[in-house]
Coordinates of C-alpha atoms in Angstrom, one line a residue:
Chain A
M1 CA -8.2 7.0 44.3
S2 CA -6.0 3.9 44.5
R3 CA -6.3 1.4 41.6
A4 CA -7.4 -2.1 42.6
L5 CA -4.9 -4.9 42.0
E6 CA -5.5 -8.5 42.7
C7 CA -2.4 -10.6 43.2
L8 CA -2.4 -14.5 43.4
L9 CA 0.8 -16.2 44.7
V10 CA 1.8 -19.8 44.3
G11 CA 5.1 -21.3 45.2
D12 CA 6.8 -24.5 46.3
C13 CA 7.2 -22.9 49.7
V14 CA 4.8 -20.9 52.0
T15 CA 4.0 -17.7 50.1
Q16 CA 2.1 -15.7 52.8
P17 CA 5.2 -13.8 53.9
L18 CA 5.6 -12.6 50.3
G19 CA 2.1 -11.0 50.7
R20 CA 3.8 -8.1 52.3
L21 CA 4.7 -6.8 48.9
A22 CA 1.3 -5.1 49.0
S23 CA 2.7 -2.5 51.4
R24 CA 5.3 -1.6 48.8
L25 CA 2.5 -0.8 46.3
E26 CA 1.2 2.5 47.7
D27 CA -0.6 3.6 44.5
F28 CA -2.7 0.5 44.6
S29 CA -5.4 -1.1 46.7
V30 CA -4.0 -4.7 46.7
T31 CA -5.7 -7.9 47.6
T32 CA -3.6 -11.0 47.8
R33 CA -4.6 -14.6 47.6
H34 CA -2.3 -17.6 48.2
A35 CA -2.6 -21.0 46.6
G36 CA -1.6 -24.2 48.4
I37 CA 2.1 -25.1 48.4
G38 CA 3.2 -26.6 45.1
Q39 CA -0.2 -26.1 43.4
F40 CA 1.4 -24.8 40.2
Q41 CA -0.6 -26.9 37.8
Q42 CA -3.9 -26.1 39.5
V43 CA -3.2 -22.4 39.4
L44 CA -1.5 -22.1 35.9
L45 CA -4.1 -24.2 34.1
A46 CA -7.2 -22.8 35.8
D47 CA -9.4 -20.1 34.3
D48 CA -8.6 -17.7 37.2
Q49 CA -7.6 -14.2 35.9
P50 CA -6.0 -12.1 38.7
D51 CA -4.3 -9.0 37.7
V52 CA -0.9 -10.4 38.8
M53 CA 0.2 -14.0 39.3
I54 CA 3.5 -14.6 41.2
V55 CA 4.8 -18.0 40.4
H56 CA 7.7 -18.5 42.8
T57 CA 10.0 -21.6 42.5
T58 CA 12.9 -22.5 44.7
P59 CA 15.7 -24.8 43.3
A60 CA 14.2 -27.7 45.2
H61 CA 11.2 -27.7 42.9
F62 CA 13.3 -28.8 40.0
F63 CA 16.3 -30.5 41.6
D64 CA 15.0 -32.3 44.7
G65 CA 15.4 -36.1 44.2
A66 CA 16.0 -35.6 40.5
T67 CA 18.8 -36.6 38.1
P68 CA 20.0 -33.7 35.9
D69 CA 17.9 -35.1 33.1
E70 CA 14.8 -35.3 35.3
A71 CA 15.5 -31.7 36.6
E72 CA 15.7 -30.5 33.0
A73 CA 12.4 -32.2 32.2
R74 CA 10.7 -30.6 35.2
M75 CA 12.0 -27.2 34.0
E76 CA 10.6 -27.8 30.6
A77 CA 7.2 -28.9 31.9
H78 CA 7.1 -25.8 34.2
C79 CA 7.9 -23.5 31.3
A80 CA 5.3 -25.2 29.2
M81 CA 2.6 -24.5 31.8
L82 CA 3.8 -20.9 32.1
A83 CA 3.5 -20.6 28.3
Q84 CA -0.1 -22.0 28.4
R85 CA -1.0 -19.5 31.1
L86 CA 0.5 -16.6 29.1
I87 CA -1.2 -17.6 25.8
R88 CA -4.6 -17.3 27.6
G89 CA -3.6 -13.7 28.6
G90 CA -5.3 -11.3 30.9
T91 CA -2.7 -11.6 33.7
L92 CA 0.7 -10.3 34.4
V93 CA 2.8 -13.4 35.3
L94 CA 6.0 -13.0 37.5
A95 CA 8.4 -15.9 37.4
N96 CA 11.9 -16.0 39.1
T97 CA 15.4 -17.2 38.4
L98 CA 16.9 -19.8 40.8
E99 CA 19.1 -18.7 43.7
A100 CA 21.5 -21.6 43.7
A101 CA 22.1 -25.0 42.2
P102 CA 22.2 -27.8 44.7
W103 CA 25.3 -29.3 46.3
H104 CA 27.1 -32.2 44.7
P105 CA 30.4 -33.8 45.9
V106 CA 31.8 -34.0 42.4
G107 CA 33.0 -30.7 41.0
Q108 CA 32.0 -31.4 37.4
Q109 CA 28.5 -32.5 38.5
R110 CA 28.2 -29.3 40.5
L111 CA 29.1 -27.3 37.4
A112 CA 26.6 -29.3 35.4
L113 CA 23.8 -28.5 37.9
A114 CA 24.9 -24.8 37.9
R115 CA 24.6 -24.8 34.1
L116 CA 21.1 -26.3 34.4
A117 CA 20.1 -23.5 36.7
G118 CA 21.5 -21.0 34.1
Q119 CA 19.6 -22.8 31.3
Y120 CA 16.4 -22.3 33.3
T121 CA 17.2 -18.5 33.3
A122 CA 17.7 -18.7 29.5
R123 CA 14.3 -20.5 29.1
L124 CA 12.6 -17.8 31.1
A125 CA 14.3 -15.1 29.0
D126 CA 13.1 -16.8 25.8
L127 CA 9.5 -17.0 27.2
A128 CA 9.6 -13.4 28.2
A129 CA 10.7 -12.4 24.7
Q130 CA 7.8 -14.3 23.2
H131 CA 5.2 -13.2 25.8
P132 CA 4.9 -9.6 26.7
M133 CA 2.9 -10.4 29.9
L134 CA 5.7 -12.3 31.5
S135 CA 8.2 -10.5 33.8
V136 CA 11.2 -12.4 35.3
V137 CA 12.4 -11.4 38.7
D138 CA 16.1 -12.1 39.1
V139 CA 15.9 -13.7 42.6
A140 CA 19.4 -15.1 42.1
Q141 CA 20.9 -11.6 42.0
V142 CA 18.6 -10.2 44.7
L143 CA 19.8 -12.8 47.2
A144 CA 23.4 -12.8 46.0
R145 CA 23.6 -9.1 46.9
I146 CA 22.7 -10.0 50.5
G147 CA 24.7 -13.2 50.5
L148 CA 23.1 -16.6 50.3
N149 CA 24.4 -17.6 53.8
Q150 CA 22.3 -14.6 55.1
C151 CA 19.3 -15.6 53.1
L152 CA 18.7 -19.3 53.3
R153 CA 17.9 -21.4 56.4
D154 CA 17.5 -25.2 56.1
Q155 CA 15.8 -25.4 59.6
S156 CA 13.1 -23.0 58.5
R157 CA 12.8 -24.7 55.2
L158 CA 12.3 -28.1 56.8
V159 CA 10.2 -27.1 59.8
M160 CA 7.8 -24.6 58.0
R161 CA 8.4 -24.8 54.3
M162 CA 10.0 -21.3 54.3
P163 CA 13.6 -21.4 53.2
Y164 CA 14.2 -17.6 53.4
T165 CA 15.3 -15.4 56.3
K166 CA 13.4 -12.2 57.1
A167 CA 16.1 -10.2 55.3
A168 CA 15.7 -12.3 52.2
L169 CA 11.9 -12.0 52.3
D170 CA 12.1 -8.2 52.6
A171 CA 14.4 -8.1 49.5
L172 CA 12.1 -10.5 47.6
C173 CA 9.0 -8.4 48.5
D174 CA 10.9 -5.3 47.2
A175 CA 11.8 -7.1 44.0
Y176 CA 8.3 -8.4 43.2
A177 CA 6.8 -5.1 44.0
Q178 CA 9.2 -3.4 41.7
A179 CA 8.4 -5.8 38.9
I180 CA 4.7 -5.0 39.4
L181 CA 5.3 -1.2 39.5
E182 CA 7.4 -1.4 36.3
R183 CA 4.3 -2.6 34.5
H184 CA 1.8 -0.3 36.0
L185 CA 3.3 3.0 36.6
P186 CA 5.0 5.3 34.1
R187 CA 8.7 5.9 34.4
R188 CA 10.1 9.2 35.4
K189 CA 11.4 10.8 32.2
V190 CA 14.1 13.3 33.0
I191 CA 17.1 13.3 35.3
V192 CA 18.4 16.8 36.2
L193 CA 22.0 16.8 37.1
D194 CA 24.4 19.1 38.9
A195 CA 27.9 19.2 37.6
D196 CA 30.5 20.0 40.4
N197 CA 30.8 17.2 42.9
T198 CA 28.1 15.3 41.1
L199 CA 29.2 14.5 37.5
W200 CA 32.8 15.1 38.7
G201 CA 34.6 15.6 41.9
G202 CA 35.7 19.2 42.7
I203 CA 34.6 22.6 41.5
V204 CA 35.7 23.5 38.0
G205 CA 35.7 27.2 38.7
E206 CA 38.3 26.7 41.5
D207 CA 40.1 23.5 40.6
G208 CA 40.3 24.1 36.8
V209 CA 39.5 21.6 34.1
D210 CA 42.5 19.4 34.9
G211 CA 41.9 19.6 38.6
V212 CA 38.4 18.0 38.8
A213 CA 38.2 14.3 39.5
I214 CA 36.8 12.2 36.7
D215 CA 38.9 9.2 35.8
R216 CA 39.4 5.5 36.8
E217 CA 41.1 6.2 40.1
F218 CA 39.3 6.9 43.4
P219 CA 37.6 9.3 44.0
G220 CA 37.2 10.2 40.3
A221 CA 36.2 6.6 39.7
V222 CA 33.0 7.1 41.7
H223 CA 31.9 9.9 39.4
W224 CA 33.0 7.8 36.4
E225 CA 30.8 4.9 37.3
F226 CA 28.0 7.2 38.2
Q227 CA 28.2 8.7 34.7
Q228 CA 28.2 5.1 33.2
Q229 CA 25.0 4.4 35.1
L230 CA 23.5 7.7 33.7
K231 CA 24.7 6.7 30.2
L232 CA 22.8 3.4 30.5
L233 CA 19.6 5.2 31.6
H234 CA 20.1 7.7 28.8
A235 CA 20.4 4.9 26.2
S236 CA 17.1 3.4 27.5
G237 CA 15.2 6.6 26.9
I238 CA 15.7 8.7 30.0
L239 CA 16.4 12.4 29.2
L240 CA 19.4 14.0 30.9
V241 CA 19.5 17.8 31.6
L242 CA 22.1 19.8 33.2
A243 CA 21.5 22.4 35.9
S244 CA 24.8 23.9 37.2
K245 CA 25.7 27.1 39.0
N246 CA 28.8 27.9 36.9
D247 CA 30.1 29.8 34.0
E248 CA 29.0 27.7 31.0
A249 CA 32.3 28.0 29.3
D250 CA 34.0 26.3 32.3
V251 CA 31.5 23.4 32.3
R252 CA 31.8 22.9 28.6
A253 CA 35.5 22.9 28.9
V254 CA 35.3 19.8 31.2
F255 CA 33.2 18.0 28.7
D256 CA 35.4 19.0 25.8
Q257 CA 38.8 18.4 27.3
R258 CA 38.4 15.6 29.8
R259 CA 37.6 12.0 28.9
M260 CA 34.4 10.8 30.5
P261 CA 31.4 8.5 29.8
L262 CA 28.9 11.4 29.2
A263 CA 29.2 14.1 26.5
W264 CA 27.7 17.6 26.4
A265 CA 25.5 16.4 23.6
D266 CA 24.0 13.7 25.8
F267 CA 22.1 16.4 27.7
V268 CA 19.0 17.5 25.9
A269 CA 18.8 20.9 27.8
H270 CA 21.4 22.9 29.7
R271 CA 21.0 25.7 32.2
V272 CA 24.6 26.6 33.3
N273 CA 24.3 30.0 35.0
W274 CA 24.0 31.7 38.4
E275 CA 20.2 31.7 38.6
P276 CA 18.3 29.6 41.2
K277 CA 18.2 26.0 40.0
G278 CA 14.5 25.7 40.7
A279 CA 13.7 28.4 38.2
N280 CA 16.1 26.8 35.7
I281 CA 14.4 23.5 36.1
L282 CA 10.9 25.0 35.6
A283 CA 12.2 26.7 32.4
M284 CA 13.6 23.4 31.1
A285 CA 10.4 21.6 31.8
E286 CA 8.5 24.2 29.8
E287 CA 11.1 23.9 27.0
L288 CA 10.7 20.1 26.9
S289 CA 6.9 20.3 27.4
L290 CA 7.1 17.8 30.2
G291 CA 5.6 17.9 33.7
T292 CA 8.0 18.3 36.6
D293 CA 6.4 15.3 38.3
S294 CA 8.3 13.2 35.7
F295 CA 11.7 14.8 36.8
V296 CA 14.4 13.5 39.2
F297 CA 17.0 16.0 40.5
I298 CA 20.4 14.9 41.8
D299 CA 22.8 17.3 43.5
D300 CA 25.5 17.1 46.1
N301 CA 24.3 20.2 47.9
P302 CA 21.4 19.9 50.4
F303 CA 20.7 23.6 50.1
E304 CA 20.1 23.3 46.3
I305 CA 17.9 20.2 46.9
E306 CA 15.8 22.1 49.5
Q307 CA 15.4 25.1 47.2
V308 CA 14.4 22.9 44.2
R309 CA 12.0 20.7 46.3
G310 CA 10.3 23.9 47.6
L311 CA 9.8 25.4 44.1
V312 CA 9.3 22.6 41.7
P313 CA 6.1 20.6 42.1
G314 CA 6.3 16.8 42.0
I315 CA 10.1 16.6 41.4
A316 CA 12.0 13.8 43.2
C317 CA 15.2 15.1 44.8
H318 CA 18.2 13.0 45.8
Q319 CA 21.6 13.9 47.3
F320 CA 24.7 12.5 45.7
D321 CA 27.7 11.9 48.0
A322 CA 30.7 10.6 46.3
R323 CA 32.6 10.1 49.6
R324 CA 30.3 7.2 50.3
A325 CA 30.8 5.2 47.1
D326 CA 28.4 2.4 48.0
A327 CA 25.5 4.7 48.6
A328 CA 26.4 6.9 45.6
L329 CA 26.5 4.0 43.2
A330 CA 23.3 2.4 44.7
L331 CA 21.4 5.7 44.2
L332 CA 20.2 5.2 40.6
P333 CA 19.7 1.4 40.8
G334 CA 17.5 2.1 43.9
L335 CA 15.2 4.6 42.1
A336 CA 12.4 2.2 41.2
R337 CA 10.6 4.9 39.1
L338 CA 13.5 5.0 36.7
H339 CA 13.1 1.3 35.9
C340 CA 11.0 -0.4 33.3
W341 CA 10.6 -3.9 32.0
S342 CA 11.1 -3.2 28.4
V343 CA 11.6 -0.2 26.1
T344 CA 10.0 0.7 22.8
R345 CA 11.6 2.0 19.7
E346 CA 10.4 5.5 20.6
D347 CA 12.1 5.2 24.0
L348 CA 15.5 4.5 22.4
T349 CA 15.4 7.6 20.3
K350 CA 13.9 9.9 22.9
S351 CA 16.9 12.2 23.3
H352 CA 17.4 12.5 19.6
Q353 CA 13.8 13.4 19.2
Y354 CA 14.1 16.3 21.6
Q355 CA 17.3 17.5 19.9
V356 CA 15.6 17.4 16.5
E357 CA 12.6 19.3 18.0
A358 CA 15.0 22.1 18.8
E359 CA 16.0 22.2 15.1
R360 CA 12.3 22.5 14.2
R361 CA 11.9 25.4 16.6
A362 CA 14.9 27.1 15.0
L363 CA 13.5 26.6 11.5
K364 CA 10.1 28.1 12.6
Q365 CA 11.8 31.4 13.4
T366 CA 12.8 31.8 9.7
F367 CA 9.3 31.7 8.4
G368 CA 6.8 34.6 8.1
S369 CA 3.7 32.5 8.5
L370 CA 2.7 29.4 10.3
D371 CA 1.2 27.9 7.1
D372 CA 4.5 28.3 5.2
Y373 CA 6.4 26.7 8.1
L374 CA 4.0 23.8 8.4
R375 CA 4.1 23.2 4.6
S376 CA 7.9 23.2 4.8
L377 CA 7.9 20.4 7.3
E378 CA 6.4 18.0 4.7
I379 CA 4.4 16.2 7.5
R380 CA 3.3 12.7 6.8
V381 CA 1.0 10.7 9.2
E382 CA 0.8 6.9 9.1
A383 CA -2.4 5.6 10.6
G384 CA -2.8 2.1 11.9
L385 CA -5.8 0.2 13.2
N386 CA -5.9 -2.5 15.8
R387 CA -2.2 -3.3 15.5
A388 CA -1.4 -5.7 18.4
A389 CA 2.3 -5.5 17.6
H390 CA 2.3 -1.9 18.9
V391 CA 0.3 -2.5 22.0
R392 CA 3.3 -1.9 24.3
R393 CA 3.9 1.7 22.9
L394 CA 0.1 2.4 22.8
A395 CA -0.3 1.4 26.5
Q396 CA 2.7 3.6 27.3
L397 CA 1.1 6.6 25.6
T398 CA -2.3 6.1 27.3
N399 CA -0.6 6.0 30.7
K400 CA 1.9 8.8 30.2
T401 CA 0.0 11.4 28.2
N402 CA -1.7 13.9 30.5
Q403 CA -2.0 17.2 28.7
F404 CA -3.5 16.6 25.2
N405 CA -5.8 13.8 26.4
L406 CA -9.6 14.1 26.1
T407 CA -10.5 11.6 28.8
T408 CA -7.3 10.4 30.5
R409 CA -8.5 6.8 30.5
R410 CA -5.5 4.5 31.2
Y411 CA -5.1 1.2 29.4
S412 CA -2.8 -1.7 30.2
E413 CA -1.6 -3.9 27.3
T414 CA -4.2 -6.4 28.2
D415 CA -6.9 -3.8 28.2
L416 CA -5.9 -2.6 24.7
L417 CA -5.8 -6.2 23.3
A418 CA -9.3 -6.7 24.6
V419 CA -10.6 -3.4 23.0
M420 CA -9.0 -4.3 19.7
A421 CA -11.2 -7.4 19.6
T422 CA -14.4 -5.4 19.7
G423 CA -13.7 -1.8 19.0
Q424 CA -11.2 0.4 17.1
V425 CA -7.8 1.3 18.4
F426 CA -6.1 3.8 16.1
D427 CA -2.4 4.5 16.2
F428 CA -0.6 7.4 14.5
R429 CA 3.0 7.8 13.5
V430 CA 4.2 11.3 12.5
I431 CA 7.1 11.8 10.1
D432 CA 8.5 15.1 8.7
R433 CA 11.5 16.2 6.9
F434 CA 13.5 16.2 10.1
G435 CA 12.8 12.6 10.8
D436 CA 10.4 10.0 12.3
M437 CA 8.7 11.1 15.6
G438 CA 7.4 7.7 16.2
L439 CA 4.0 6.6 17.4
V440 CA 2.6 9.8 19.1
G441 CA -1.2 9.5 18.9
V442 CA -3.9 7.1 20.0
A443 CA -7.6 7.2 19.4
I444 CA -10.0 4.5 20.7
V445 CA -13.6 4.1 19.5
R446 CA -15.9 1.7 21.3
D447 CA -19.6 1.4 21.9
G448 CA -20.4 4.3 19.6
A449 CA -18.2 6.8 21.3
L450 CA -14.7 8.2 21.1
D451 CA -13.4 6.7 24.3
S452 CA -9.9 8.1 24.1
F453 CA -8.1 10.7 22.0
L454 CA -4.6 11.7 22.9
M455 CA -1.4 13.0 21.4
S456 CA 2.1 13.6 22.6
C457 CA 2.6 17.4 23.2
R458 CA 5.8 17.1 21.0
V459 CA 3.6 17.2 17.9
L460 CA 1.0 19.7 18.8
G461 CA 0.6 23.0 17.0
R462 CA 1.0 21.5 13.5
R463 CA -2.7 20.8 12.8
I464 CA -2.0 17.1 13.0
E465 CA -4.6 16.5 15.7
S466 CA -7.5 17.8 13.5
T467 CA -6.2 15.6 10.6
I468 CA -6.2 12.4 12.6
L469 CA -9.5 13.2 14.2
R470 CA -10.9 13.5 10.7
H471 CA -9.5 10.1 9.9
V472 CA -11.0 8.6 13.1
V473 CA -14.4 10.0 12.3
D474 CA -14.3 8.7 8.7
R475 CA -13.3 5.2 9.8
A476 CA -15.7 5.1 12.7
A477 CA -18.4 5.7 10.1
N478 CA -21.0 6.7 12.7
P479 CA -22.8 9.9 12.1
E480 CA -24.0 9.9 15.7
L481 CA -20.5 9.4 17.1
L482 CA -20.3 10.6 20.7
A483 CA -17.2 12.0 22.4
R484 CA -16.3 13.2 25.9
F485 CA -14.0 15.7 27.5
I486 CA -13.3 14.8 31.1
P487 CA -11.4 17.7 32.7
T488 CA -8.3 17.0 34.9
A489 CA -5.7 19.2 36.5
R490 CA -3.5 18.6 33.5
N491 CA -5.6 18.6 30.3
A492 CA -6.9 22.1 30.0
L493 CA -5.1 22.2 26.7
A494 CA -7.6 19.8 25.2
A495 CA -10.8 21.5 26.7
R496 CA -12.0 23.2 23.5
F497 CA -10.7 20.6 20.9
L498 CA -14.0 18.9 20.2
A499 CA -15.9 22.2 20.0
E500 CA -13.3 23.6 17.6
N501 CA -13.3 20.5 15.4
G502 CA -17.0 20.1 14.4
F503 CA -18.5 18.3 17.5
E504 CA -21.6 19.8 19.1
L505 CA -22.1 20.0 22.8
V506 CA -24.9 17.8 24.1
Q507 CA -24.5 18.4 27.8
S508 CA -22.0 19.6 30.3
T509 CA -21.5 18.9 34.0
A510 CA -18.7 19.6 36.4
T511 CA -17.1 16.2 35.7
E512 CA -17.5 15.9 31.9
S513 CA -18.8 17.4 28.7
L514 CA -20.6 15.2 26.2
Y515 CA -20.4 16.0 22.5
R516 CA -22.0 14.5 19.3
L517 CA -20.4 14.6 15.9
G518 CA -21.6 17.5 13.8
A519 CA -19.8 18.8 10.7
G520 CA -16.6 17.2 12.0
P521 CA -13.0 18.3 11.7
Q522 CA -11.2 19.6 8.7
A523 CA -8.0 17.7 7.8
S524 CA -5.0 19.9 6.9
P525 CA -4.3 19.9 3.1
D526 CA -0.6 20.1 3.9
I527 CA -0.5 16.8 5.8
L528 CA -0.4 13.5 4.0
L529 CA -2.2 10.7 5.9
M530 CA -1.7 7.2 4.8
E531 CA -3.3 4.0 6.2
I532 CA -0.8 1.3 7.1
A533 CA -1.8 -2.3 7.6
Chain B
M1 CA 26.9 -11.2 76.1
T2 CA 23.5 -10.9 77.8
I3 CA 20.4 -9.7 76.0
D4 CA 16.9 -8.9 77.2
I5 CA 15.2 -11.9 75.6
A6 CA 11.7 -11.0 76.8
G7 CA 12.1 -7.5 75.4
L8 CA 13.5 -8.8 72.1
A9 CA 10.6 -11.3 71.8
A10 CA 8.0 -8.6 72.5
A11 CA 9.7 -6.3 70.0
A12 CA 9.6 -9.0 67.4
L13 CA 5.9 -9.6 68.0
Q14 CA 5.2 -5.9 67.8
Q15 CA 7.1 -5.6 64.5
V16 CA 5.1 -8.5 63.0
S17 CA 1.9 -7.0 64.3
T18 CA 2.7 -3.8 62.5
E19 CA 3.9 -5.3 59.3
L20 CA 0.9 -7.6 59.0
A21 CA -1.5 -4.9 60.3
L22 CA -3.0 -7.4 62.7
P23 CA -6.6 -6.2 63.5
E24 CA -6.4 -6.6 67.3
P25 CA -3.5 -5.6 69.5
I26 CA -2.1 -8.5 71.5
R27 CA -1.9 -7.9 75.2
L28 CA 1.2 -9.7 76.5
S29 CA 1.5 -11.4 79.9
D30 CA 3.2 -14.6 80.9
E31 CA 0.0 -16.5 80.3
T32 CA -0.8 -15.1 76.9
D33 CA -1.7 -17.9 74.5
L34 CA -0.4 -16.6 71.2
F35 CA -1.0 -19.8 69.4
A36 CA -4.8 -19.3 69.8
Q37 CA -4.7 -15.7 68.7
V38 CA -2.9 -15.9 65.4
D39 CA -2.7 -18.2 62.4
S40 CA 0.2 -20.4 61.4
F41 CA 1.4 -18.0 58.8
T42 CA 1.7 -15.2 61.4
I43 CA 3.8 -17.7 63.5
V44 CA 6.1 -18.2 60.5
D45 CA 6.6 -14.4 60.4
L46 CA 7.1 -14.3 64.1
L47 CA 9.8 -16.9 64.0
L48 CA 11.6 -15.2 61.1
E49 CA 11.5 -11.8 62.7
T50 CA 12.6 -13.1 66.1
E51 CA 15.5 -15.0 64.5
Q52 CA 16.6 -11.8 62.6
Q53 CA 16.5 -9.7 65.8
L54 CA 18.4 -12.4 67.7
E55 CA 21.1 -12.6 64.9
A56 CA 21.5 -8.8 65.0
A57 CA 21.8 -8.9 68.8
L58 CA 24.1 -11.9 69.2
G59 CA 26.0 -11.9 65.9
R60 CA 25.0 -15.5 65.1
Y61 CA 22.1 -17.4 63.8
V62 CA 19.8 -19.1 66.4
P63 CA 17.2 -21.4 64.9
L64 CA 13.9 -21.2 66.7
G65 CA 11.6 -23.5 64.6
D66 CA 11.2 -27.1 65.6
E67 CA 8.5 -29.8 65.5
A68 CA 6.9 -28.5 68.7
V69 CA 6.4 -24.9 67.7
F70 CA 3.5 -25.7 65.3
D71 CA 2.1 -28.5 67.5
A72 CA -1.3 -27.4 68.9
E73 CA -0.6 -29.1 72.2
K74 CA 3.1 -28.8 72.7
S75 CA 3.8 -25.4 71.2
P76 CA 5.8 -23.0 73.5
L77 CA 3.6 -20.3 72.0
R78 CA 0.7 -21.6 74.0
R79 CA 2.2 -19.6 76.9
W80 CA 4.2 -16.4 76.4
A81 CA 6.6 -17.2 79.3
N82 CA 7.3 -20.6 77.7
W83 CA 8.1 -18.9 74.4
V84 CA 10.6 -16.6 76.0
A85 CA 12.1 -19.6 77.8
H86 CA 12.2 -21.5 74.5
I87 CA 14.2 -18.6 72.9
G88 CA 16.5 -18.5 75.8
A89 CA 17.2 -22.2 75.6
R90 CA 17.8 -22.0 71.9
C91 CA 20.3 -19.2 72.4
H92 CA 22.1 -21.3 74.9
D93 CA 22.2 -24.3 72.6
A94 CA 23.3 -22.4 69.5

C-alpha cells in the first residue's frame, strides 16, 4: 500500500508544472496543493502542516528592483521566515539555491551580485545545519548541467510567470522528487562490483597486472574516476563487495601492485572465484545479514547481469560501459536510492563495523561454549530515553530494520519527536571489547503498550535483546504492559521473542499476536547496562 | 526545413494530456476550443511542451506565449486551427 504524502508548493513563479514531481514518487500516494504566486509569508507563517513544503524562489524574488543591500535584506527576511517555519516542525521544507545572479553592465557589480547569490546558498546551508527538517535543492547545479540558455526563457517568464523551459522543469521535478525520496526511503546499503572492465579496463587474467587500464589517461581514467565515486559512497556508509570471475590471486595482485583509489580492504566481502555470481551474491548477503533488496550490482557483462537479476531477489542491476564515459560516470550519481540527505556517525563507520564483526566470528570459533564467548566480549549497553539529539539515527533504524522487528512500524524524525513528548523512546548503544557498534536498538512505549521493538541483526545472538527488553519493562513500570508481534515477510526471526521472554499470549489472529507482560525477560548477567542521560 | 506543425501541435497536446493525466481525452478538430476545456495551468504546460518539441525539430527556440494566448476572447486556443496557424506564424517570425 502506498504511503500518503501531502505536498504544498509556493514560489515566486507558477508552481503547477512542478506538481509533476508526484509521478516520480511511485512509492507514495501524493496530493499536491499550490499556493498563490509569491505567497511566501502566508504559507510559511500559517499553521498548515503538510508533509512536504516546497518553497521555490527564483533570483528575481531577491534581486528584482533591489540594490545589493536591499537584496541581502530580502534574503535575510526570507531565511528568517524559513527558520520560523522550521522551528514549528512537523513538515519537511525544501528550499533551493539560485540559478544565476542578475545582469549588470559593470563587472565588479556583477561579481558582487554573484557573491550575494553565493551568500544565500551559505545562509541556506547554515539553516540546514541547524534544522534537520530543511533540505536544500541545488537548483543552480541542476540547471547548470543543462545549460542556463536551455533552461530560462524571458518570454515565458513575462507572459505566464514561468521562467523555465520544459527541459528545466523536468530536471527540477527530478531534483525535488529526489530530495523527498532521500528523506522517506531507506538507502540501498551495498554495491556489488565486478572487477575486469568495471573497476579497471581489460581482463587481468589475459592482460596481466600491468596491462589492465587504471590510471589518469583515457580509458583508464574512466575507471579511475568511477573508483573515486565509489570511494565517496563508501566513505558515506555504503558497503562495497567484490564479485569477480577470476583467480583471487590475480585480482589481489592488481590491488596490491597498481595505484588506484580503492583498496582491497575497502571491500567488506569478496567472492573471487569461478562460481555463478548470483550464488556468490546470495552468500555474501547471508554473511552480512543484509537483504538483497538493499543491494546494487554493477557489471560490464549483460550476461552476468541477466543471471544475477534472475537469481537474486530485489537486487538493482546496472551495466557499466567505460567506452561511453559520460554514461559510465553518470551511473552512480543517477542512482537515487544511493543518495541521502545526511549521514549518521553509524553510517560513517559502517564498513569498519562489518570488518570488526568478522573478527568476532573468528574469535567465536576459539571458544567451547557460547557463554564463555559472550563473557569474553565484555558487552556493555548504554540505554538512553527520549534523546532528541539521536532522532535521525533512530528514524533510520525504524525505517531500515526488517528482520528483528516486532511490529515494523516506520517513524519519521518528526514522528519520533512527537512520541518523545508523550511516550518513551528508548535507544540502545552496544559496545564490546572490539569496539563501539553504535546505536543498534530502539524500543517505543506509548499508550500502555510496546509499540516498537527492534534491533540490528548485527548484534543478535548475544542475549542483548533480552537484556534491553528487561530494561524497557522496568522503565515502563506497567505490570499490564501490552506488546504485539505483527508478522511480515521478513520478521519471522522475531516471532517467538515475546513468548520466550516472559510475555503471555492474549490473543492471536492472522495479522497480529497480542501479548501481556507476565514474568518478563531475564537480563544477561554478563552484560552491563548503563543508563545515559 | 519544413515540419508538420499540426502533427507536432497534436503530439505536444497528447504528451501534456498523458503527463498531467487529464481525465477526459480531448477530441481534436479544426473547431476544437481547447481554451474552454483546460485550465490556464494546462495551457502553460502546453506552451512549454510545444516550444520544446519545436526547438527539437527546428534547432532554434520559437516563443509561442504572448498577451493573446491567455485572453479569453482573443486566444488562438479558442479554435485548434487558429492555434496551429499561430504556431506556424511564430515559426516564420523567429
